Short mmCIF file of C-alpha atoms and ligand atoms in Angstrom, two decimals:
data_model
loop_
_atom_site.label_atom_id
_atom_site.label_comp_id
_atom_site.label_asym_id
_atom_site.label_seq_id
_atom_site.Cartn_x
_atom_site.Cartn_y
_atom_site.Cartn_z
CA MET A 223 -7.59 -17.90 21.28
CA THR A 224 -6.70 -21.13 20.54
CA LEU A 225 -7.33 -22.61 17.15
CA PRO A 226 -9.46 -25.77 16.79
CA ILE A 227 -7.09 -28.55 15.58
CA ILE A 228 -8.30 -31.13 12.53
CA ASN A 229 -6.18 -34.07 13.14
CA ILE A 230 -5.95 -35.31 9.21
CA ASN A 231 -4.14 -38.78 8.92
CA ALA A 232 -1.76 -38.10 6.09
CA ASP A 233 1.44 -36.58 4.99
CA LEU A 234 1.70 -33.08 3.57
CA PRO A 235 3.49 -33.65 0.24
CA SER A 236 5.34 -30.35 0.81
CA VAL A 237 6.33 -29.55 4.40
CA PRO A 238 6.84 -25.91 5.27
CA ARG A 239 10.67 -24.96 6.28
CA SER A 240 10.98 -24.06 9.65
CA GLY A 241 13.72 -21.32 10.14
CA HIS A 242 15.13 -18.39 11.88
CA PHE A 243 12.42 -15.89 11.28
CA THR A 244 9.62 -18.56 10.83
CA ARG A 245 10.50 -21.14 13.54
CA GLN A 246 8.19 -19.28 16.15
CA PHE A 247 4.88 -19.53 13.62
CA TRP A 248 5.14 -22.86 13.21
CA GLN A 249 5.83 -24.06 16.96
CA ALA A 250 2.79 -21.72 17.82
CA LEU A 251 0.60 -22.79 14.88
CA GLY A 252 1.45 -26.91 16.25
CA GLU A 253 -0.30 -25.47 19.80
CA GLY A 254 -3.26 -24.07 18.01
CA ARG A 255 -1.64 -20.27 17.80
CA PHE A 256 -1.46 -18.08 14.79
CA LEU A 257 1.61 -15.07 14.88
CA LEU A 258 1.93 -12.49 13.18
CA GLN A 259 4.95 -10.45 13.24
CA GLN A 260 4.42 -6.60 14.02
CA CYS A 261 6.90 -4.21 13.14
CA THR A 262 8.25 -2.29 16.15
CA ALA A 263 9.13 0.55 13.86
CA CYS A 264 6.19 1.64 11.97
CA THR A 265 3.39 -1.29 13.54
CA ALA A 266 2.23 -2.84 9.86
CA LEU A 267 2.07 -6.56 10.92
CA ARG A 268 3.50 -8.60 8.44
CA PHE A 269 2.51 -12.01 7.17
CA PRO A 270 4.48 -14.30 6.41
CA PRO A 271 7.10 -13.80 8.94
CA GLY A 272 10.70 -12.83 7.43
CA SER A 273 13.42 -10.71 8.17
CA ILE A 274 12.22 -7.33 7.02
CA CYS A 275 9.20 -5.08 7.04
CA THR A 276 7.59 -4.59 3.08
CA GLU A 277 6.11 -0.89 4.86
CA CYS A 278 9.43 0.49 6.29
CA SER A 279 12.42 -2.26 5.84
CA GLY A 280 12.52 -2.31 9.51
CA SER A 281 13.86 -5.51 10.95
CA GLU A 282 12.57 -5.47 14.82
CA THR A 283 9.39 -6.83 15.26
CA LEU A 284 7.27 -8.64 17.90
CA TRP A 285 4.95 -11.47 17.92
CA ILE A 286 1.23 -10.79 18.33
CA GLU A 287 -1.25 -13.45 18.98
CA ALA A 288 -3.98 -12.99 15.59
CA GLY A 289 -7.37 -13.56 16.79
CA GLY A 290 -8.19 -16.48 14.54
CA ARG A 291 -11.58 -14.73 12.96
CA GLY A 292 -11.68 -12.64 9.46
CA THR A 293 -13.35 -12.47 5.84
CA LEU A 294 -13.34 -15.08 3.10
CA TYR A 295 -12.40 -13.08 0.12
CA ALA A 296 -11.95 -16.26 -2.73
CA LEU A 297 -12.78 -19.76 -2.87
CA THR A 298 -11.04 -22.11 -5.92
CA THR A 299 -11.51 -25.88 -6.14
CA VAL A 300 -8.49 -27.41 -7.77
CA HIS A 301 -9.86 -30.44 -9.81
CA ALA A 302 -6.15 -31.18 -11.60
CA GLY A 303 -3.65 -30.48 -9.10
CA PRO A 304 0.01 -32.61 -8.27
CA PRO A 305 -1.04 -36.32 -7.57
CA ALA A 306 -0.01 -35.98 -4.55
CA LEU A 307 -2.38 -33.80 -3.23
CA MET A 308 -5.38 -34.82 -5.39
CA ARG A 309 -5.40 -38.56 -3.07
CA ASP A 310 -8.71 -37.23 -2.09
CA GLY A 311 -9.99 -35.88 -5.16
CA PRO A 312 -10.45 -32.29 -6.12
CA TYR A 313 -9.07 -29.74 -2.95
CA THR A 314 -10.47 -26.37 -2.15
CA ARG A 315 -8.55 -23.74 -0.76
CA ALA A 316 -9.52 -19.99 0.25
CA ILE A 317 -8.13 -16.32 0.37
CA VAL A 318 -9.12 -14.84 3.77
CA ASP A 319 -7.98 -11.75 4.74
CA LEU A 320 -7.72 -11.80 8.84
CA ASN A 321 -9.90 -9.69 10.64
CA GLU A 322 -6.30 -7.76 12.07
CA GLY A 323 -5.81 -6.88 8.07
CA VAL A 324 -3.12 -9.17 6.65
CA ARG A 325 -3.96 -11.76 3.89
CA LEU A 326 -3.71 -15.33 3.26
CA ILE A 327 -4.15 -18.71 1.99
CA ALA A 328 -5.81 -21.39 3.77
CA GLU A 329 -7.03 -24.37 3.32
CA TRP A 330 -11.28 -24.55 3.07
CA LEU A 331 -12.84 -26.48 5.27
CA GLY A 332 -16.66 -26.87 4.16
CA ASP A 333 -19.29 -25.85 1.50
CA PRO A 334 -17.15 -25.39 -1.85
CA GLN A 335 -19.86 -22.66 -2.85
CA ALA A 336 -19.88 -20.85 0.28
CA ARG A 337 -20.79 -17.04 -0.11
CA PHE A 338 -17.44 -14.71 -0.15
CA ASP A 339 -17.14 -11.71 2.31
CA THR A 340 -18.91 -13.87 5.21
CA PRO A 341 -16.89 -14.77 8.26
CA VAL A 342 -14.71 -17.01 8.71
CA GLU A 343 -12.45 -18.72 11.74
CA LEU A 344 -9.32 -20.35 11.50
CA VAL A 345 -8.36 -23.88 12.11
CA VAL A 346 -5.07 -26.18 12.31
CA THR A 347 -4.67 -29.09 10.17
CA ARG A 348 -2.42 -30.82 12.05
CA TYR A 349 -0.81 -34.09 9.24
CA ALA A 350 1.81 -36.62 10.27
CA ASN A 351 4.45 -35.16 9.06
CA GLY A 352 3.55 -31.15 9.72
CA CYS A 353 1.26 -28.32 10.50
CA LEU A 354 -1.03 -26.35 7.66
CA PHE A 355 -4.04 -23.73 8.18
CA GLY A 356 -7.05 -23.99 7.29
CA ALA A 357 -10.29 -21.97 7.45
CA ARG A 358 -13.73 -22.37 7.61
CA SER A 359 -17.61 -20.86 8.05
CA ILE A 360 -18.73 -19.52 11.40
CA ALA A 361 -21.97 -17.75 11.64
CA ALA A 362 -22.30 -14.09 11.36
CA MET B 13 26.93 7.52 -24.92
CA ASN B 14 24.40 7.84 -27.45
CA ALA B 15 21.00 9.28 -27.82
CA PRO B 16 18.39 6.07 -27.80
CA ARG B 17 17.87 4.97 -31.15
CA LYS B 18 14.30 4.15 -32.37
CA VAL B 19 14.07 0.54 -32.82
CA ALA B 20 12.74 -1.88 -35.71
CA ILE B 21 11.56 -5.47 -35.43
CA VAL B 22 13.09 -6.60 -39.72
CA GLY B 23 13.09 -10.38 -39.37
CA ALA B 24 11.02 -13.14 -37.50
CA ALA B 25 10.82 -16.86 -37.57
CA ALA B 26 8.45 -19.37 -35.46
CA SER B 27 7.23 -22.63 -35.28
CA PRO B 28 3.58 -23.62 -34.33
CA VAL B 29 2.56 -23.66 -31.01
CA GLY B 30 1.90 -27.00 -29.80
CA ARG B 31 3.13 -30.71 -28.63
CA TRP B 32 5.84 -31.61 -30.65
CA ALA B 33 8.92 -32.29 -28.02
CA PRO B 34 10.93 -35.19 -28.47
CA SER B 35 10.84 -37.73 -26.25
CA ASP B 36 14.24 -38.90 -24.64
CA GLN B 37 14.01 -42.30 -25.85
CA ASP B 38 13.81 -40.44 -29.47
CA ASP B 39 16.98 -41.20 -31.03
CA ASP B 40 15.98 -39.54 -34.42
CA ALA B 41 14.92 -36.18 -31.98
CA LEU B 42 15.81 -32.60 -32.58
CA PHE B 43 17.45 -31.32 -29.67
CA GLU B 44 16.80 -27.51 -28.92
CA LEU B 45 20.06 -25.94 -31.33
CA ASP B 46 18.46 -28.15 -33.79
CA VAL B 47 14.91 -26.32 -33.79
CA LEU B 48 16.06 -23.24 -32.94
CA GLY B 49 19.05 -23.05 -35.06
CA PRO B 50 17.22 -22.70 -38.29
CA LEU B 51 14.49 -20.03 -37.35
CA VAL B 52 17.43 -17.61 -36.14
CA ILE B 53 19.17 -18.45 -39.53
CA ALA B 54 15.40 -18.15 -41.60
CA ALA B 55 14.51 -14.63 -39.46
CA LEU B 56 18.31 -13.13 -39.84
CA ALA B 57 17.65 -14.19 -44.04
CA GLU B 58 14.35 -12.19 -43.59
CA ALA B 59 16.23 -8.97 -42.94
CA GLY B 60 18.42 -9.51 -45.78
CA LEU B 61 20.93 -10.12 -42.52
CA ASP B 62 23.47 -13.06 -41.98
CA ARG B 63 24.62 -14.35 -38.18
CA SER B 64 27.72 -12.09 -38.37
CA ALA B 65 25.69 -9.03 -38.05
CA VAL B 66 24.26 -10.27 -34.88
CA ASP B 67 25.77 -8.27 -31.76
CA THR B 68 22.67 -9.30 -29.07
CA ALA B 69 21.54 -12.29 -28.36
CA ALA B 70 18.32 -12.24 -25.75
CA PHE B 71 17.48 -16.01 -24.82
CA VAL B 72 14.60 -16.78 -22.64
CA THR B 73 15.63 -18.90 -19.78
CA PRO B 74 14.33 -22.82 -21.87
CA SER B 75 12.18 -24.62 -19.55
CA PRO B 76 13.32 -27.05 -16.83
CA SER B 77 13.66 -29.93 -18.23
CA THR B 78 16.09 -28.36 -20.75
CA ARG B 79 18.83 -30.48 -20.43
CA GLN B 80 21.76 -28.00 -21.84
CA LEU B 81 22.30 -25.16 -19.18
CA GLY B 82 24.70 -22.00 -19.64
CA PHE B 83 22.23 -22.08 -22.61
CA SER B 84 22.77 -18.52 -24.17
CA THR B 85 26.47 -19.07 -24.28
CA TYR B 86 26.12 -22.47 -25.85
CA MET B 87 23.69 -21.60 -28.23
CA ALA B 88 25.77 -18.19 -28.51
CA ALA B 89 28.94 -20.79 -29.57
CA ARG B 90 26.70 -23.25 -31.94
CA LEU B 91 25.02 -20.97 -33.95
CA GLY B 92 28.60 -19.27 -34.60
CA LEU B 93 27.44 -15.16 -33.53
CA ARG B 94 30.43 -12.95 -32.26
CA CYS B 95 28.60 -10.89 -30.15
CA ASN B 96 29.52 -6.89 -28.82
CA GLY B 97 26.10 -6.30 -27.41
CA SER B 98 24.90 -9.38 -24.79
CA VAL B 99 24.25 -13.19 -24.55
CA SER B 100 21.96 -13.41 -22.33
CA GLU B 101 19.06 -15.80 -20.45
CA VAL B 102 16.43 -13.70 -19.49
CA SER B 103 13.63 -15.43 -16.96
CA ALA B 104 10.79 -13.83 -15.12
CA LEU B 105 7.76 -16.18 -15.27
CA GLY B 106 5.78 -14.95 -18.01
CA VAL B 107 7.02 -11.89 -18.66
CA SER B 108 9.97 -13.55 -19.80
CA GLY B 109 9.25 -13.23 -23.59
CA GLY B 110 8.95 -9.56 -23.29
CA LEU B 111 11.67 -8.89 -21.06
CA ALA B 112 14.38 -10.94 -23.71
CA PHE B 113 12.37 -8.41 -26.69
CA ASP B 114 13.07 -5.66 -24.05
CA GLN B 115 16.79 -6.64 -23.68
CA ALA B 116 17.16 -6.51 -27.36
CA LEU B 117 15.74 -3.55 -27.89
CA ALA B 118 17.90 -2.03 -25.15
CA ASP B 119 20.90 -3.10 -26.59
CA VAL B 120 19.43 -1.68 -29.98
CA ALA B 121 17.86 2.05 -28.84
CA LEU B 122 21.72 2.31 -26.98
CA GLY B 123 23.86 1.56 -29.57
CA ARG B 124 25.45 -1.25 -27.74
CA SER B 125 23.95 -3.35 -30.96
CA GLU B 126 23.66 -3.01 -34.60
CA THR B 127 21.68 -6.09 -34.75
CA ALA B 128 19.88 -7.93 -31.55
CA LEU B 129 17.43 -11.38 -31.77
CA ALA B 130 15.17 -12.29 -28.96
CA LEU B 131 14.76 -15.69 -29.22
CA GLY B 132 13.48 -18.81 -27.19
CA ILE B 133 12.74 -22.45 -27.46
CA SER B 134 10.45 -24.33 -24.75
CA TYR B 135 10.04 -27.54 -24.49
CA GLN B 136 7.14 -28.37 -22.26
CA THR B 137 5.53 -31.66 -23.23
CA ASN B 138 7.89 -34.46 -22.50
CA ALA B 139 7.87 -33.38 -19.04
CA PRO B 140 6.64 -35.70 -16.23
CA LEU B 141 3.25 -34.07 -14.91
CA PRO B 142 4.05 -34.06 -11.77
CA VAL B 143 7.94 -32.38 -11.63
CA VAL B 144 6.02 -30.10 -13.96
CA MET B 145 3.33 -29.53 -11.46
CA GLU B 146 6.30 -29.58 -8.27
CA HIS B 147 7.99 -27.14 -10.33
CA SER B 148 5.15 -24.31 -11.17
CA LEU B 149 3.92 -24.76 -7.90
CA ARG B 150 7.19 -23.03 -6.39
CA ALA B 151 7.12 -20.50 -8.74
CA VAL B 152 3.82 -19.60 -8.38
CA GLY B 153 3.95 -18.91 -4.35
CA ASP B 154 5.60 -18.40 -1.75
CA VAL B 155 7.83 -21.79 -0.91
CA ASP B 156 6.37 -21.75 2.44
CA PHE B 157 3.26 -20.32 3.06
CA GLN B 158 1.89 -21.06 -0.11
CA SER B 159 2.92 -23.48 -2.18
CA PRO B 160 2.35 -26.34 0.23
CA PHE B 161 -1.61 -25.92 -0.05
CA GLY B 162 -1.17 -26.98 -4.10
CA LEU B 163 -1.97 -24.03 -5.94
CA THR B 164 -1.36 -24.47 -9.53
CA PRO B 165 -0.59 -21.11 -11.94
CA ILE B 166 -3.77 -21.12 -13.31
CA SER B 167 -5.76 -21.59 -10.02
CA TRP B 168 -4.79 -17.99 -8.69
CA TYR B 169 -6.92 -16.45 -11.75
CA ALA B 170 -9.86 -19.06 -10.78
CA PHE B 171 -9.39 -16.91 -7.69
CA ASP B 172 -9.89 -14.08 -9.82
CA ALA B 173 -13.00 -15.60 -11.82
CA ALA B 174 -14.91 -15.86 -8.43
CA ARG B 175 -14.25 -13.34 -7.28
CA TYR B 176 -14.78 -11.23 -10.27
CA MET B 177 -18.28 -12.98 -10.38
CA HIS B 178 -18.73 -12.21 -7.00
CA GLU B 179 -19.02 -8.89 -7.04
CA THR B 180 -20.20 -7.97 -10.94
CA GLY B 181 -22.86 -10.40 -11.12
CA ILE B 182 -21.05 -11.16 -14.53
CA THR B 183 -21.03 -15.29 -15.19
CA ARG B 184 -19.16 -18.02 -16.34
CA GLU B 185 -21.13 -18.61 -19.39
CA GLN B 186 -20.38 -14.86 -20.18
CA ILE B 187 -16.73 -14.78 -19.31
CA ALA B 188 -16.80 -18.22 -21.55
CA GLN B 189 -17.15 -15.89 -24.63
CA ILE B 190 -13.27 -15.60 -24.75
CA ALA B 191 -12.50 -19.14 -25.40
CA VAL B 192 -15.25 -18.92 -28.38
CA LYS B 193 -13.35 -15.56 -29.49
CA SER B 194 -10.16 -16.92 -29.06
CA ARG B 195 -10.60 -20.27 -31.15
CA ARG B 196 -12.53 -18.18 -33.82
CA HIS B 197 -9.40 -15.90 -34.67
CA ALA B 198 -6.71 -18.72 -34.20
CA MET B 199 -8.51 -20.79 -37.33
CA ALA B 200 -6.72 -18.36 -39.59
CA ASN B 201 -4.10 -18.83 -37.79
CA GLU B 202 -1.37 -21.61 -39.52
CA LEU B 203 0.88 -20.80 -35.97
CA ALA B 204 -2.07 -21.89 -33.62
CA GLN B 205 -2.28 -25.02 -31.42
CA PHE B 206 -6.08 -25.43 -31.53
CA ARG B 207 -7.83 -24.76 -35.14
CA LYS B 208 -11.27 -26.28 -34.90
CA GLU B 209 -14.27 -24.51 -34.33
CA LEU B 210 -15.35 -23.72 -30.92
CA THR B 211 -18.95 -23.39 -29.56
CA LEU B 212 -20.05 -22.01 -26.56
CA GLU B 213 -21.66 -25.29 -25.41
CA GLU B 214 -18.48 -27.14 -25.73
CA VAL B 215 -16.63 -24.85 -24.17
CA LEU B 216 -19.26 -25.16 -20.87
CA ALA B 217 -19.49 -28.77 -20.55
CA GLN B 218 -15.49 -29.36 -20.27
CA ARG B 219 -14.60 -30.97 -16.89
CA MET B 220 -13.54 -28.89 -13.81
CA ILE B 221 -9.60 -28.05 -13.90
CA VAL B 222 -9.95 -24.91 -11.97
CA SER B 223 -13.41 -23.77 -10.23
CA PRO B 224 -15.33 -22.20 -12.08
CA LEU B 225 -13.07 -22.65 -15.27
CA GLY B 226 -12.61 -25.95 -16.79
CA LEU B 227 -10.52 -27.39 -19.78
CA PHE B 228 -11.07 -25.01 -22.41
CA GLU B 229 -11.33 -21.66 -20.30
CA VAL B 230 -7.63 -22.55 -19.09
CA PRO B 231 -4.28 -22.91 -21.54
CA SER B 232 -3.07 -26.21 -22.83
CA VAL B 233 0.69 -27.50 -22.31
CA ALA B 234 2.27 -26.26 -25.31
CA ASP B 235 6.24 -25.79 -26.89
CA GLY B 236 7.30 -23.49 -28.53
CA ALA B 237 10.37 -21.84 -30.62
CA ILE B 238 10.71 -18.46 -32.15
CA CYS B 239 13.04 -15.74 -33.13
CA LEU B 240 12.61 -11.77 -33.64
CA VAL B 241 14.84 -9.53 -34.92
CA LEU B 242 15.95 -6.47 -33.86
CA ALA B 243 17.79 -3.28 -35.62
CA SER B 244 17.97 0.33 -35.52
CA GLU B 245 15.61 2.25 -37.29
CA GLU B 246 17.90 3.97 -40.02
CA ALA B 247 19.63 0.43 -40.69
CA ALA B 248 15.76 -0.79 -40.96
CA ARG B 249 15.47 1.86 -43.50
CA ALA B 250 18.16 1.44 -45.66
CA SER B 251 17.50 -1.92 -45.75
CA GLY B 252 14.43 -1.67 -48.04
CA LYS B 253 12.60 -4.40 -46.65
CA PRO B 254 9.38 -3.61 -44.87
CA TYR B 255 9.55 -2.49 -40.95
CA VAL B 256 7.82 -2.24 -37.49
CA THR B 257 9.06 -0.04 -35.15
CA VAL B 258 8.91 0.11 -31.33
CA GLU B 259 7.22 3.48 -30.53
CA GLY B 260 6.81 3.12 -26.70
CA ARG B 261 7.44 0.79 -23.35
CA GLY B 262 6.00 0.43 -20.35
CA TYR B 263 6.73 -1.67 -16.99
CA HIS B 264 5.02 -1.58 -13.80
CA HIS B 265 5.67 -4.16 -10.77
CA GLU B 266 3.12 -3.89 -8.12
CA GLY B 267 4.87 -5.56 -5.36
CA TYR B 268 3.33 -8.45 -4.56
CA HIS B 269 3.68 -12.10 -5.34
CA GLN B 270 0.27 -13.60 -6.42
CA ILE B 271 -1.40 -11.52 -3.54
CA GLY B 272 -0.59 -9.07 -1.62
CA GLY B 273 0.12 -9.45 2.62
CA LYS B 274 -2.81 -7.36 3.42
CA PRO B 275 -6.27 -7.00 1.56
CA HIS B 276 -7.03 -5.51 -2.33
CA ASP B 277 -8.55 -5.98 -4.89
CA MET B 278 -6.94 -8.35 -6.79
CA THR B 279 -8.60 -8.52 -9.99
CA ALA B 280 -7.88 -4.46 -10.77
CA PHE B 281 -4.29 -5.78 -12.19
CA PRO B 282 -2.63 -1.97 -11.37
CA ALA B 283 0.54 -2.95 -12.78
CA ALA B 284 -1.45 -3.63 -16.39
CA ARG B 285 -2.70 -0.22 -15.59
CA GLN B 286 0.27 1.98 -15.18
CA ALA B 287 2.38 -0.01 -17.67
CA ALA B 288 -0.34 1.06 -20.95
CA ARG B 289 0.18 4.62 -19.26
CA ALA B 290 3.81 4.91 -19.27
CA ALA B 291 4.07 2.88 -22.77
CA LEU B 292 1.04 5.32 -24.03
CA ASP B 293 2.87 8.70 -22.70
CA THR B 294 6.21 7.34 -24.64
CA ALA B 295 4.90 6.19 -27.98
CA GLY B 296 2.98 9.78 -27.23
CA VAL B 297 -0.32 7.88 -27.83
CA SER B 298 -3.74 7.47 -26.52
CA LEU B 299 -5.83 4.67 -25.78
CA GLY B 300 -7.93 5.39 -28.49
CA ASP B 301 -4.98 5.28 -31.00
CA ILE B 302 -4.25 1.68 -30.46
CA ASP B 303 -5.73 -0.51 -33.35
CA LEU B 304 -5.37 -3.75 -31.74
CA ALA B 305 -3.80 -5.73 -29.21
CA GLU B 306 -2.28 -9.01 -28.26
CA LEU B 307 -3.14 -9.40 -24.04
CA TYR B 308 -0.98 -12.15 -22.86
CA ALA B 309 -4.12 -13.75 -20.63
CA PRO B 310 -3.91 -17.74 -19.83
CA CYS B 311 -7.62 -17.65 -18.97
CA THR B 312 -10.46 -16.84 -20.13
CA ILE B 313 -10.55 -14.17 -17.18
CA THR B 314 -7.45 -13.04 -17.58
CA GLU B 315 -8.12 -11.35 -20.93
CA VAL B 316 -11.29 -9.56 -19.19
CA LEU B 317 -9.18 -8.27 -16.61
CA VAL B 318 -6.58 -6.94 -18.19
CA SER B 319 -8.95 -5.86 -21.31
CA GLU B 320 -10.10 -3.91 -17.84
CA ALA B 321 -7.33 -2.83 -16.78
CA ILE B 322 -6.15 -1.24 -19.46
CA GLY B 323 -9.47 0.60 -20.21
CA PHE B 324 -10.54 -1.23 -23.48
CA CYS B 325 -13.55 -2.16 -22.30
CA ALA B 326 -14.93 -0.60 -19.26
CA LYS B 327 -14.73 -2.08 -15.33
CA GLY B 328 -17.68 -5.17 -15.78
CA GLN B 329 -17.77 -4.78 -19.24
CA GLY B 330 -14.69 -7.07 -20.19
CA ALA B 331 -16.70 -10.33 -20.96
CA LEU B 332 -19.83 -8.55 -22.37
CA ASP B 333 -17.70 -6.80 -24.84
CA ALA B 334 -15.96 -10.12 -25.97
CA ALA B 335 -19.93 -11.37 -26.45
CA ALA B 336 -20.50 -8.45 -28.58
CA GLY B 337 -17.85 -8.79 -31.07
CA VAL B 338 -15.84 -5.54 -29.30
CA THR B 339 -12.62 -7.25 -28.90
CA SER B 340 -12.97 -9.57 -32.03
CA LEU B 341 -11.82 -8.96 -35.55
CA GLY B 342 -14.12 -6.60 -36.99
CA GLY B 343 -14.91 -5.07 -33.83
CA ARG B 344 -13.97 -1.47 -32.06
CA ILE B 345 -10.41 -2.86 -30.33
CA PRO B 346 -9.61 -6.68 -31.94
CA ILE B 347 -7.49 -8.65 -28.90
CA ASN B 348 -5.89 -11.52 -29.53
CA THR B 349 -6.19 -11.84 -33.12
CA SER B 350 -3.92 -14.66 -32.93
CA GLY B 351 -5.93 -16.71 -31.25
CA GLY B 352 -4.55 -15.64 -27.82
CA CYS B 353 -2.92 -18.32 -24.81
CA LEU B 354 -6.11 -20.36 -25.59
CA SER B 355 -6.39 -21.12 -28.96
CA ARG B 356 -2.67 -19.74 -30.79
CA GLY B 357 -1.09 -21.38 -27.49
CA HIS B 358 1.23 -20.77 -24.61
CA PRO B 359 4.36 -22.01 -24.33
CA PRO B 360 4.59 -19.53 -20.97
CA ALA B 361 7.99 -18.08 -21.45
CA LEU B 362 7.49 -17.25 -25.03
CA THR B 363 4.13 -16.36 -25.44
CA GLY B 364 5.39 -12.43 -24.79
CA LEU B 365 7.53 -12.88 -28.05
CA TYR B 366 4.07 -14.88 -30.09
CA GLY B 367 2.09 -12.19 -29.18
CA LEU B 368 4.85 -9.31 -30.91
CA LEU B 369 5.28 -11.43 -33.93
CA GLU B 370 0.98 -11.46 -34.25
CA LEU B 371 1.51 -7.79 -33.87
CA ARG B 372 4.27 -7.42 -36.52
CA GLU B 373 2.66 -9.56 -38.87
CA GLN B 374 -0.91 -7.72 -38.60
CA LEU B 375 0.88 -4.24 -38.28
CA LEU B 376 2.62 -5.67 -42.15
CA GLY B 377 -0.70 -6.77 -43.73
CA ARG B 378 0.10 -9.99 -43.98
CA CYS B 379 -2.50 -11.63 -41.75
CA GLY B 380 -4.78 -12.70 -44.62
CA ALA B 381 -8.78 -14.02 -43.18
CA ARG B 382 -7.58 -12.88 -40.02
CA GLN B 383 -6.20 -9.28 -40.86
CA VAL B 384 -7.45 -5.96 -38.83
CA GLU B 385 -7.93 -3.17 -41.65
CA GLY B 386 -5.87 -0.44 -41.34
CA ALA B 387 -3.90 -1.65 -38.21
CA ARG B 388 -1.42 0.75 -37.79
CA LEU B 389 -0.83 1.20 -33.74
CA ALA B 390 -0.95 -2.00 -31.80
CA MET B 391 -0.09 -2.64 -28.35
CA HIS B 392 1.10 -5.90 -26.69
CA CYS B 393 1.25 -7.01 -22.87
CA CYS B 394 2.83 -9.25 -21.10
CA GLU B 395 2.55 -10.18 -17.14
CA SER B 396 3.86 -12.17 -14.13
CA GLY B 397 1.80 -13.85 -11.07
CA ASN B 398 -1.32 -12.76 -11.24
CA TYR B 399 -0.43 -9.80 -13.06
CA ASN B 400 1.95 -8.41 -10.32
CA ALA B 401 3.83 -7.63 -13.16
CA ALA B 402 3.31 -6.29 -16.72
CA LEU B 403 5.46 -4.87 -19.35
CA ILE B 404 4.07 -2.98 -22.31
CA HIS B 405 4.83 -2.46 -26.14
CA VAL B 406 3.21 -0.24 -28.53
CA LEU B 407 4.27 -0.58 -31.72
CA GLU B 408 3.68 1.10 -35.26
CA GLY B 409 3.37 -0.14 -38.88
CA PRO B 410 5.29 1.27 -42.10
CA LYS B 411 4.65 4.71 -42.28
ZN1 ZN C 32 7.84 -1.12 9.26
#
């Protein structure tokens, strides 16, 4: 499932590195796909991607594509952040639990007062110099 | 190797927590050595010792703005120490102060050291804010998958607060009672950064910093410098001077960095629960025996959650207990009589040492208007991340 891509006319102050175990993730993200690693030894899903399975120390993995849906766990709005991120005022961030059973941090696009434990979808936030990911509410 | 020995805190000295780091332009500046050095001499003098007795110097790694690198070996040289135990810098975010204490404790307990210093100095307020921010973002998140989102250290506690409010129905107003209580305690602490009385209305009127936490619900930037002196209980007894002993110790790292990679209850702080159990077990006491506690809590919500995790308060009761005076001076279990991170002040890497100092002064009955009557057993807890790791010590006063 391809994620919605939101174009943002600004630079990311801190661009994530792309490395041997992460470049596929960032490449796919730029194309609207959110990849998770799956350990071939114990089947655990792993995020962020990397060389070692946190559950079993296995090193062999498959890439699987997440469905892009999940649940909102928590939100906070940062009113005192690094100047480069405060350009447009306070910003809101989310902890999202994907339906696949993965927890991650995402930009929050939408009402900073949104109710927790409600459904969300992932989006790609495409900046001039790189991509991050965000989340927003969807109808139940 | 000898069997472990019981260890005592025999001396201490500290600067008030506050904004006193010199600027780079100040040609009358006191550098790190000039502030920490006299504290070392004073702490040793209180113990009736001089620097020739010191075998171990466990420094907290100084803040990133510190110009002098190789800090521990430089300081050992300038202090004129000759050590047979160890000279080191210790660092693991907020748990650093406790770990420096732990290193000094272990060296004495194992007989590597007769006298050990746990010490540090932290200049936080003279560094440019963007530099401090950028550094802290990289410290409290995965640099590729979390830091770019701009989550400052306290924003993780803000997530905790938001989630806790959602799950329990407890309000920001109720959690903010922690700030009022902390200030009331700090008013009687001459080391405290903020000592002017504070009302709940004033707390709630401040601007938001990380919602749902406002300016007075999060810590201010602060400088600090402190030195504790440890020795074997045998040596402490022989000195004839008052001392407190370390009776128990527990540590747990839950295996997460801020949050886990899969869903979990981020407000449960299991590391604190497990470390407390281990510390109480090694001390051979139960939680109900503890007379007071210093708990590392940068934000109002953090004290609520760690009080509940350790078991001082029932789940969902931490804020209500604070409002009811249960965790205040005179209450069932006074918590953070120093004023805690919010009012005593929070030079993060040193907060653990300041907390241990408060408990030592309480157990020696020296705390005047904020003295906990009959204090005999005390618990100290410090942490790193979102309480991903917790280090707990149980101290006992004079027998
Ligand atoms: Zn595995």
